[in-house]
CSV table of C-alpha atoms and ligand atoms in Angstrom, one decimal:
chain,number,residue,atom,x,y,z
D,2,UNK,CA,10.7,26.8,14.4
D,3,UNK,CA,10.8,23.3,16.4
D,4,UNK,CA,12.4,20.1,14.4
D,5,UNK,CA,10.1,17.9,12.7
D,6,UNK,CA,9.8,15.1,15.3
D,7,UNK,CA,11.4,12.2,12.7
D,8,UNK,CA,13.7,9.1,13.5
D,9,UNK,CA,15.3,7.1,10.7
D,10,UNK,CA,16.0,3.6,12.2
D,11,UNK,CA,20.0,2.9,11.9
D,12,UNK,CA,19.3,0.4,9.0
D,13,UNK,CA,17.3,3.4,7.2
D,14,UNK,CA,20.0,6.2,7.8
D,15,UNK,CA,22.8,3.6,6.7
D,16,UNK,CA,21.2,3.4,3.5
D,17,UNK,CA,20.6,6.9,3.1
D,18,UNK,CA,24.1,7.9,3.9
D,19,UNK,CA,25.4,5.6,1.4
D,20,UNK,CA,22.6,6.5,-1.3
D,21,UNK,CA,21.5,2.5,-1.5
D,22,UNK,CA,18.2,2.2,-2.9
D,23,UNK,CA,15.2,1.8,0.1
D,24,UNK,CA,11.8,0.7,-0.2
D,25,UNK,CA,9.3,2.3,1.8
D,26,UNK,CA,6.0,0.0,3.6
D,27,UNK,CA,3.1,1.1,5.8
D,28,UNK,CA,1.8,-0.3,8.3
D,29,UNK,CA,-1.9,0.4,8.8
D,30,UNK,CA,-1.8,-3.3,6.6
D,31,UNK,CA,-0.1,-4.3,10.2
D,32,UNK,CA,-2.5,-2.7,12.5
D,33,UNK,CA,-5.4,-2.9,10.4
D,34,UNK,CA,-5.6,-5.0,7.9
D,35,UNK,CA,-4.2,-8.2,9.3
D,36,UNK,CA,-5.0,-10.0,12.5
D,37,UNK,CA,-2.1,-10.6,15.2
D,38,UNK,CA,0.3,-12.8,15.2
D,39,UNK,CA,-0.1,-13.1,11.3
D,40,UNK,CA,0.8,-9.3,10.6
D,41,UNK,CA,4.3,-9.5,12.5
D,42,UNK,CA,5.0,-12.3,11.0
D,43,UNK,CA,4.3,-10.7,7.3
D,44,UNK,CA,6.0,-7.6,8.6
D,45,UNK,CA,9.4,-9.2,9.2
D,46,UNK,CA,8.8,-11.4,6.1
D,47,UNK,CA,8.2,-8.4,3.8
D,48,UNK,CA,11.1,-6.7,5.0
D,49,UNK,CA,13.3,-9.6,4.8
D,50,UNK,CA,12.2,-10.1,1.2
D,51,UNK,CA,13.1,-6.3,0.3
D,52,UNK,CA,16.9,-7.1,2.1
D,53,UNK,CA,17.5,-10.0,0.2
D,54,UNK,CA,17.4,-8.1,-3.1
D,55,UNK,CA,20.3,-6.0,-1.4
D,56,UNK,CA,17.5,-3.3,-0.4
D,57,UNK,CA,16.7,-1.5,2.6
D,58,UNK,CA,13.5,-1.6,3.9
D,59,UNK,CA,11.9,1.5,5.7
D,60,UNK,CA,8.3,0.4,7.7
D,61,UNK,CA,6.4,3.7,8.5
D,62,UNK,CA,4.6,4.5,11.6
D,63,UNK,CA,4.3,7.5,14.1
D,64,UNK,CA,5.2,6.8,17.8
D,65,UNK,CA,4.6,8.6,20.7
D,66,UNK,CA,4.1,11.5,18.4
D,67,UNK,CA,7.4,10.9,16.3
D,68,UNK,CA,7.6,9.9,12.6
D,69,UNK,CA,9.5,6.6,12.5
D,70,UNK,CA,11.3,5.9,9.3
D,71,UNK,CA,12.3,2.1,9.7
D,72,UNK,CA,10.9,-0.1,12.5
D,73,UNK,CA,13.4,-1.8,14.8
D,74,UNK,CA,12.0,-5.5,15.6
D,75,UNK,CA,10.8,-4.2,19.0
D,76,UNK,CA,8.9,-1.4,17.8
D,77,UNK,CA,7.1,-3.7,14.8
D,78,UNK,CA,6.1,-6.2,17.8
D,79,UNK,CA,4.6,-3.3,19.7
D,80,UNK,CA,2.5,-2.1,16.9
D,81,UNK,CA,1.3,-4.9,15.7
D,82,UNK,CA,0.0,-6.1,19.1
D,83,UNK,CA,-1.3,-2.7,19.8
D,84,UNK,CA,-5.1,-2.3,20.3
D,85,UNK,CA,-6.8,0.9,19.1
D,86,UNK,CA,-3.6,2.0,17.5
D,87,UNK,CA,-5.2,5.5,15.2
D,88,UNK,CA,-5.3,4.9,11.4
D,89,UNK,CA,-3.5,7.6,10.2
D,90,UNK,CA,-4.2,9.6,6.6
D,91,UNK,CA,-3.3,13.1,5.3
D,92,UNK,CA,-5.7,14.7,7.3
D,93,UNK,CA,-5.2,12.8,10.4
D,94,UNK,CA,-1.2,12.6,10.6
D,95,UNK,CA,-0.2,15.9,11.5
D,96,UNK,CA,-2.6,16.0,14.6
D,97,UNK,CA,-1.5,12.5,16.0
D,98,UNK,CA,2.1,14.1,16.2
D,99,UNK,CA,1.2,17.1,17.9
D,100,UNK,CA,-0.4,15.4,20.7
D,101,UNK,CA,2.1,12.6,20.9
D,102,UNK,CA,0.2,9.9,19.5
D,103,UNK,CA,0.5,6.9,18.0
D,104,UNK,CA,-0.9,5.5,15.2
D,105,UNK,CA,-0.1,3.6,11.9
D,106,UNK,CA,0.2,5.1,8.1
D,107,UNK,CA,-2.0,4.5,5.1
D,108,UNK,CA,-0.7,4.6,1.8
D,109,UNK,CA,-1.2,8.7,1.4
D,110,UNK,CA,-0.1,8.9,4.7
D,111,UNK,CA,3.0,6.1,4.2
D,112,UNK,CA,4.0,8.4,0.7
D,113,UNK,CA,3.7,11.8,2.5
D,114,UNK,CA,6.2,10.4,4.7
D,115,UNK,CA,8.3,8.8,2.8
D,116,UNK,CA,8.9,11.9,0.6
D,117,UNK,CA,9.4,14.3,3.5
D,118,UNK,CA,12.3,11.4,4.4
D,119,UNK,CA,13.7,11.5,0.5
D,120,UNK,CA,12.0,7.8,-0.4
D,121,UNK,CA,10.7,7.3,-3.7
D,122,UNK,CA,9.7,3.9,-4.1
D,123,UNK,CA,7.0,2.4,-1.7
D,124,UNK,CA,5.4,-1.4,-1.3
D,125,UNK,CA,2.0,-2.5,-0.2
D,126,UNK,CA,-0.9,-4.6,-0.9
D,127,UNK,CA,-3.9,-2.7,-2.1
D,128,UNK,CA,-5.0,0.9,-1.9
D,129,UNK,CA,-7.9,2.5,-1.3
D,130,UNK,CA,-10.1,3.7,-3.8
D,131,UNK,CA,-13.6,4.4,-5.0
D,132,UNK,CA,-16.3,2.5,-2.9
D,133,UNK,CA,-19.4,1.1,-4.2
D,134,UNK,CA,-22.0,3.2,-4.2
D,135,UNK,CA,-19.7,6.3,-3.8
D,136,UNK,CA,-22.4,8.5,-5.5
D,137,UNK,CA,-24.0,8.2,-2.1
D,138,UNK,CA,-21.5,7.6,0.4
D,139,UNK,CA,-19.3,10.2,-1.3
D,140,UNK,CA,-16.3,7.6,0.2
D,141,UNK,CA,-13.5,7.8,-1.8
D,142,UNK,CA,-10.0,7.0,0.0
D,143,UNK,CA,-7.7,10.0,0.1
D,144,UNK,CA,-4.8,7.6,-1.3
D,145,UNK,CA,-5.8,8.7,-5.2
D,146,UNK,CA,-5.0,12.5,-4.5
D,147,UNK,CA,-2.5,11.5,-2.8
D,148,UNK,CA,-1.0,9.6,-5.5
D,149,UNK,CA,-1.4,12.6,-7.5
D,150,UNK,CA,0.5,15.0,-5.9
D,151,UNK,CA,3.2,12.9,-4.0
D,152,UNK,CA,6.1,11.8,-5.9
D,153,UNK,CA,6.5,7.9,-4.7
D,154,UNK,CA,5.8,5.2,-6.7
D,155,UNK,CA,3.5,2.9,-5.7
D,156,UNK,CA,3.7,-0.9,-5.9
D,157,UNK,CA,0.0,-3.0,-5.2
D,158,UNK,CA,-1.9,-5.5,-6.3
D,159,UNK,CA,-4.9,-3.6,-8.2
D,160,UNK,CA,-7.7,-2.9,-6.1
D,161,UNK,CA,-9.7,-5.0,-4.2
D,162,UNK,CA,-13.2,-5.5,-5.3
D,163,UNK,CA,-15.0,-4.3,-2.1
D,164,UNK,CA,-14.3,-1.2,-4.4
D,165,UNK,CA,-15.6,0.3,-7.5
D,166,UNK,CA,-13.2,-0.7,-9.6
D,167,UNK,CA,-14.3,1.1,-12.6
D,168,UNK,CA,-14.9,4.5,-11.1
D,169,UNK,CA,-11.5,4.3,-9.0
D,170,UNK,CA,-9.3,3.7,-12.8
D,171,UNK,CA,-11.7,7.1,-13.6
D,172,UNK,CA,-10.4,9.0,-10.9
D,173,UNK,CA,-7.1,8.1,-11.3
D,174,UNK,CA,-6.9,9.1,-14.9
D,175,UNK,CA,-8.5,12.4,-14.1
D,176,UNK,CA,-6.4,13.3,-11.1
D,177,UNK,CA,-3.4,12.3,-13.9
D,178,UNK,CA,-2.2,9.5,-12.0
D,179,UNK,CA,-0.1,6.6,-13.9
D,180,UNK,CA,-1.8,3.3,-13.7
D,181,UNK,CA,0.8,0.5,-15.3
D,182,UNK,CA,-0.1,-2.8,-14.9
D,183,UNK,CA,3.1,-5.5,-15.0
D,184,UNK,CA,3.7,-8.2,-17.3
D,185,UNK,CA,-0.3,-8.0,-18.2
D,186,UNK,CA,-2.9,-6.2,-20.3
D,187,UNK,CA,-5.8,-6.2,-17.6
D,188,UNK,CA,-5.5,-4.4,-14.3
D,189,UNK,CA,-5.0,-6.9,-11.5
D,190,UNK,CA,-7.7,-8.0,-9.6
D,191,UNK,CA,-5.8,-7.7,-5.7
D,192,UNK,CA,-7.3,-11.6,-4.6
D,193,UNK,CA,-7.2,-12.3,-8.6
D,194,UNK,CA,-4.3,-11.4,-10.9
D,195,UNK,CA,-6.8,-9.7,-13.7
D,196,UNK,CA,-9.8,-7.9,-13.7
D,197,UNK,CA,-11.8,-7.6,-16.6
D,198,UNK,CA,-10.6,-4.1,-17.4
D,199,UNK,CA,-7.6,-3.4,-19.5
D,200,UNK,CA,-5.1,-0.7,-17.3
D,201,UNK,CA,-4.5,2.2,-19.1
D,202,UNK,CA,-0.7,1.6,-19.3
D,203,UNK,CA,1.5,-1.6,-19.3
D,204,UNK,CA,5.2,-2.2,-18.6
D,205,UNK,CA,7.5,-5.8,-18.3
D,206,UNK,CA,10.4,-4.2,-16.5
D,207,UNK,CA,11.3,-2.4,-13.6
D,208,UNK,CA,13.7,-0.2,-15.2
D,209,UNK,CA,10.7,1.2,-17.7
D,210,UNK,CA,9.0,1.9,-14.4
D,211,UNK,CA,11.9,3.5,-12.7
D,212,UNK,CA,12.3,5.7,-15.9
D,213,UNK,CA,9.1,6.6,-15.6
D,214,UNK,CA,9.2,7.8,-12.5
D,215,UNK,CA,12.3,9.6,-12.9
D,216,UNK,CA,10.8,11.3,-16.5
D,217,UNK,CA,7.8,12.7,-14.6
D,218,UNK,CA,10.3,14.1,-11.7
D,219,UNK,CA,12.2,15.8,-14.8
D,220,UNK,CA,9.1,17.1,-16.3
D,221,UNK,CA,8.2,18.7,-13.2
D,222,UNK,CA,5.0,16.5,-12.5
D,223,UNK,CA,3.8,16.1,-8.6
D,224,UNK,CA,2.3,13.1,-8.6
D,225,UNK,CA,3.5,9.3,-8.1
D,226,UNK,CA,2.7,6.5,-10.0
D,227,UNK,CA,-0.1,2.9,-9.3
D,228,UNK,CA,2.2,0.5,-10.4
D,229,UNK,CA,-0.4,-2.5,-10.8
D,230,UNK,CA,1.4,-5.6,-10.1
D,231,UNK,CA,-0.7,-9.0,-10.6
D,232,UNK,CA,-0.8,-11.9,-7.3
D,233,UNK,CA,1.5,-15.2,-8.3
D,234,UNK,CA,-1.5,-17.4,-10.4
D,235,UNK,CA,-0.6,-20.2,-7.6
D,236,UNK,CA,-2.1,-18.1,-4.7
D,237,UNK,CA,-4.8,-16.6,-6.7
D,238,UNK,CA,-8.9,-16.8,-5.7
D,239,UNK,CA,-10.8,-16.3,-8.5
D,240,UNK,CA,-13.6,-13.6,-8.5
D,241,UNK,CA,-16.6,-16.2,-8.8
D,242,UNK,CA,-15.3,-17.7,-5.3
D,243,UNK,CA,-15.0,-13.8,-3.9
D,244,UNK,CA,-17.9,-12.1,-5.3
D,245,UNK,CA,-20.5,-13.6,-2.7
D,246,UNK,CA,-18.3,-12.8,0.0
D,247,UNK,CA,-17.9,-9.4,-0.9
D,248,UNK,CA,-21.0,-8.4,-1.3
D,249,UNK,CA,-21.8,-10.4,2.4
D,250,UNK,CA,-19.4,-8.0,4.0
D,251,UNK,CA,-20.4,-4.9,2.3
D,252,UNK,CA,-24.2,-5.5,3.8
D,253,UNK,CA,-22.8,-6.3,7.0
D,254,UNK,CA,-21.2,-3.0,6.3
D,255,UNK,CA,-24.3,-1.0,5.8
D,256,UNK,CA,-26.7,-2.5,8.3
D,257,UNK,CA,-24.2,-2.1,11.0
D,258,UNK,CA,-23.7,1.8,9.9
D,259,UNK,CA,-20.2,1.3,9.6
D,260,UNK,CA,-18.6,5.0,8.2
D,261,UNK,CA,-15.7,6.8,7.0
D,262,UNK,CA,-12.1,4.9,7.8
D,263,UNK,CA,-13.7,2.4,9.5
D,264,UNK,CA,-15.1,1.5,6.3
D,265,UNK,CA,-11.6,-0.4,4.7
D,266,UNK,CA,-10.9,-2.0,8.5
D,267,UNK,CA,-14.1,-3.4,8.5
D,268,UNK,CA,-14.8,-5.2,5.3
D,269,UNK,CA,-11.2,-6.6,5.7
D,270,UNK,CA,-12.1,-8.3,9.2
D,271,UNK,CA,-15.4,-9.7,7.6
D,272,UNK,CA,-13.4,-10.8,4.3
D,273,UNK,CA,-11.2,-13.0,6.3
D,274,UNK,CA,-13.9,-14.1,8.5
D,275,UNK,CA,-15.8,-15.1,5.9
D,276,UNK,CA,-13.3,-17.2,3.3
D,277,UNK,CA,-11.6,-18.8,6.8
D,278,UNK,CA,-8.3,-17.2,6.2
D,279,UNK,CA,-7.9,-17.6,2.7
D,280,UNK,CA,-8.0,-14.2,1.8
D,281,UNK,CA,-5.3,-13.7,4.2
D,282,UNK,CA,-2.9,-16.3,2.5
D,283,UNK,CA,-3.6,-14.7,-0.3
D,284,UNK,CA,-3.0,-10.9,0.7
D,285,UNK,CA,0.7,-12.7,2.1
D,286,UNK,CA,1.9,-13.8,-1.2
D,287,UNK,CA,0.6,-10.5,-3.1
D,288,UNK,CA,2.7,-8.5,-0.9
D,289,UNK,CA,5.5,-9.9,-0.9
D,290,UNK,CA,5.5,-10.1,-4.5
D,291,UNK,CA,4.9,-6.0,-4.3
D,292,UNK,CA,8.2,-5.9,-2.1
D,293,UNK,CA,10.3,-8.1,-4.4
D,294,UNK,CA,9.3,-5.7,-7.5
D,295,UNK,CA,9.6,-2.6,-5.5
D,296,UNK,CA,12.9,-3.5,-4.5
D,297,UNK,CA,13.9,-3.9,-8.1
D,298,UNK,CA,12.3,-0.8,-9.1
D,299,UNK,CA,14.1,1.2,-6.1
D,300,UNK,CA,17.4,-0.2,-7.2
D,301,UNK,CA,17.0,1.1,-11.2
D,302,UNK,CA,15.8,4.0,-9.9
D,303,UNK,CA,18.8,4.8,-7.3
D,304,UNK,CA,21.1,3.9,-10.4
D,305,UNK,CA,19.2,6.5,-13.0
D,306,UNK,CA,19.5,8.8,-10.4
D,307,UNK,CA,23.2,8.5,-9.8
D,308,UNK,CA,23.7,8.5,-13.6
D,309,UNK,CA,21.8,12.1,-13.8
D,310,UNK,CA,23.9,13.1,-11.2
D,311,UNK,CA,21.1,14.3,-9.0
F,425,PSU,N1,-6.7,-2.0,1.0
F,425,PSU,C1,-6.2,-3.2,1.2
F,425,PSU,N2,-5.5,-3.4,2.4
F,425,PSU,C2,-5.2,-2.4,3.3
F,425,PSU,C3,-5.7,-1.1,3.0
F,425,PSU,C4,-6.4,-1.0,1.8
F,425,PSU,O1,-6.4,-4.1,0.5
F,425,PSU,O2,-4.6,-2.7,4.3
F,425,PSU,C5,-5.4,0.0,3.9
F,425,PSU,C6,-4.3,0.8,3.3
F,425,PSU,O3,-3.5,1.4,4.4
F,425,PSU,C7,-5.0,2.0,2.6
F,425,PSU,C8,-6.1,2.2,3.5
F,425,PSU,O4,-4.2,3.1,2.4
F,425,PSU,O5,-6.5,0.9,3.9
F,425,PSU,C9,-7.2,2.9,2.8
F,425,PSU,O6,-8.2,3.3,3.7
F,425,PSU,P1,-9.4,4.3,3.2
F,425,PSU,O7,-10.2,3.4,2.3
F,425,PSU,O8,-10.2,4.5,4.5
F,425,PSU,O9,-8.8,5.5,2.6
F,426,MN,MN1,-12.9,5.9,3.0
């Protein structure tokens, strides 16, 4: 048996060696979800938002066919430059390293990896989830079973309405994932901080979350945990302003034949397109705001942890 082909950066293995709390971030959101030089900038901002809480941060991406756990600034400049960079999920990771690829992690990808590297607590901006008209497409992103058997907890900002936001909530409670939704009632609305529909759970703190996570780890559970975190009300768009544009970029969608992952790329390019950049300024200040929380949860979590003597 070869070694898994795995790097922590030096910031990453620091942390580890000293058992200091680190947050976990993908980086398909780099590669493909933000347009160049925007995503480097938000990459070094997110990460510098998740060290000034006194956390480490831990970007995700395989290289050259080796799982990097922590970007150096070098590495997070080549990626998001990169052109055709693969968009890696649970199916697709394991191949990419065997032929030496390169290619950026989704959030199931970004939790497998953070798990096999002993990182529980992972920030991004929106998941996948059910599409519309799923009952035809059958496209359903891979990130809700991953969520349910991959113990990392997983901050975002709801789900974005290019999905079926109804029918991804129903195939998170049946795959027995945690949805909590912070400081709120309603599940956030990613671009809008509430939705119309209430999340099935609700917590104010990050140390309820943190126990949370822990009480499922001691009850033997697999899963993670959607921990639902609304956008700042100052950078929200509301869904009136949205809901035209949406439904623009999911018929661009269909009459161009776009398909499987190219799917979530896709309507993201459009989305920006069409609102001029403001969804973009908006997708900045959710993140971040995912980072800061996740960096608060990581830190209760790394002290329960040390408490339970495990
Ligand atoms: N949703 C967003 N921004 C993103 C993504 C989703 O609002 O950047 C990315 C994430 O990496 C997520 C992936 O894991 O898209 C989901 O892709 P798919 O729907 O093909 O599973
Ligand atoms: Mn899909």
């Amino acid at each position: 048996m070869t070694a898994l082909p795995l790097i922590l950066s030096a910031e990453v293995a620091a942390a580890k060696a000293a058992g200091r709390p680190i947050v976990a971030l993908e980086s398909t959101i780099i590669t493909h979800g933000m347009p160049y030089p925007q995503n480097l900038e938000v990459a070094r901002q997110v990460e510098n938002d998740i060290r000034a809480e006194g956390v480490t941060p831990a970007t995700i991406a395989v290289m050259d066919g080796t799982l990097h756990i922590g970007l150096d600034d070098i590495q997070l400049e080549e990626l998001a430059q990169a052109k055709g960079v693969a968009k890696l999920s649970r199916a697709d990771i394991a191949a990419c390293m065997a032929t030496g690829g390169t290619g950026a992690t989704t959030v199931a990808a970004t939790m497998i990896a953070a798990h096999t590297a002993g990182i529980a607590v992972f920030a991004t901006g929106g998941i996948g989830g059910v599409h519309r008209g799923a009952e035809d497409s059958f496209d359903i992103s891979a990130d809700l079973m991953e969520l349910a058997q991959t113990p990392v907890t997983v901050v975002a900002a709801g789900a974005k309405a290019i999905l079926d936001v109804d029918k991804t909530l129903e195939v998170l409670e049946t795959q027995g994932v945690p949805v909590i939704a912070v400081g709120q009632d309603n599940f956030p609305a990613f671009w809008s901080a509430s939705s119309l529909l209430k999340a099935p759970l609700r917590m104010d703190q990050a140390g309820e979350i943190a126990r949370a996570h822990h009480m499922r780890g001691m009850l033997g559970l697999p899963g993670g945990q959607l921990v639902a975190n609304p956008i700042p009300q100052a950078d929200e768009i509301s869904a009136e302003t949205l809901a035209p544009i949406i439904a623009q970029a999911q018929s661009d969608a269909d009459a161009h034949g776009i398909r499987g992952k190219a799917v979530t790329p896709y309507l993201l390019q459009r989305i920006f397109e069409l609102t001029e950049g403001r969804s973009l300024t908006a997708n900045i200040a959710l993140v971040r705001n995912n980072a800061r929380l996740a960096a608060s949860i990581a830190t209760e979590l790394t002290s329960i942890s040390r408490g339970a003597g495990s």
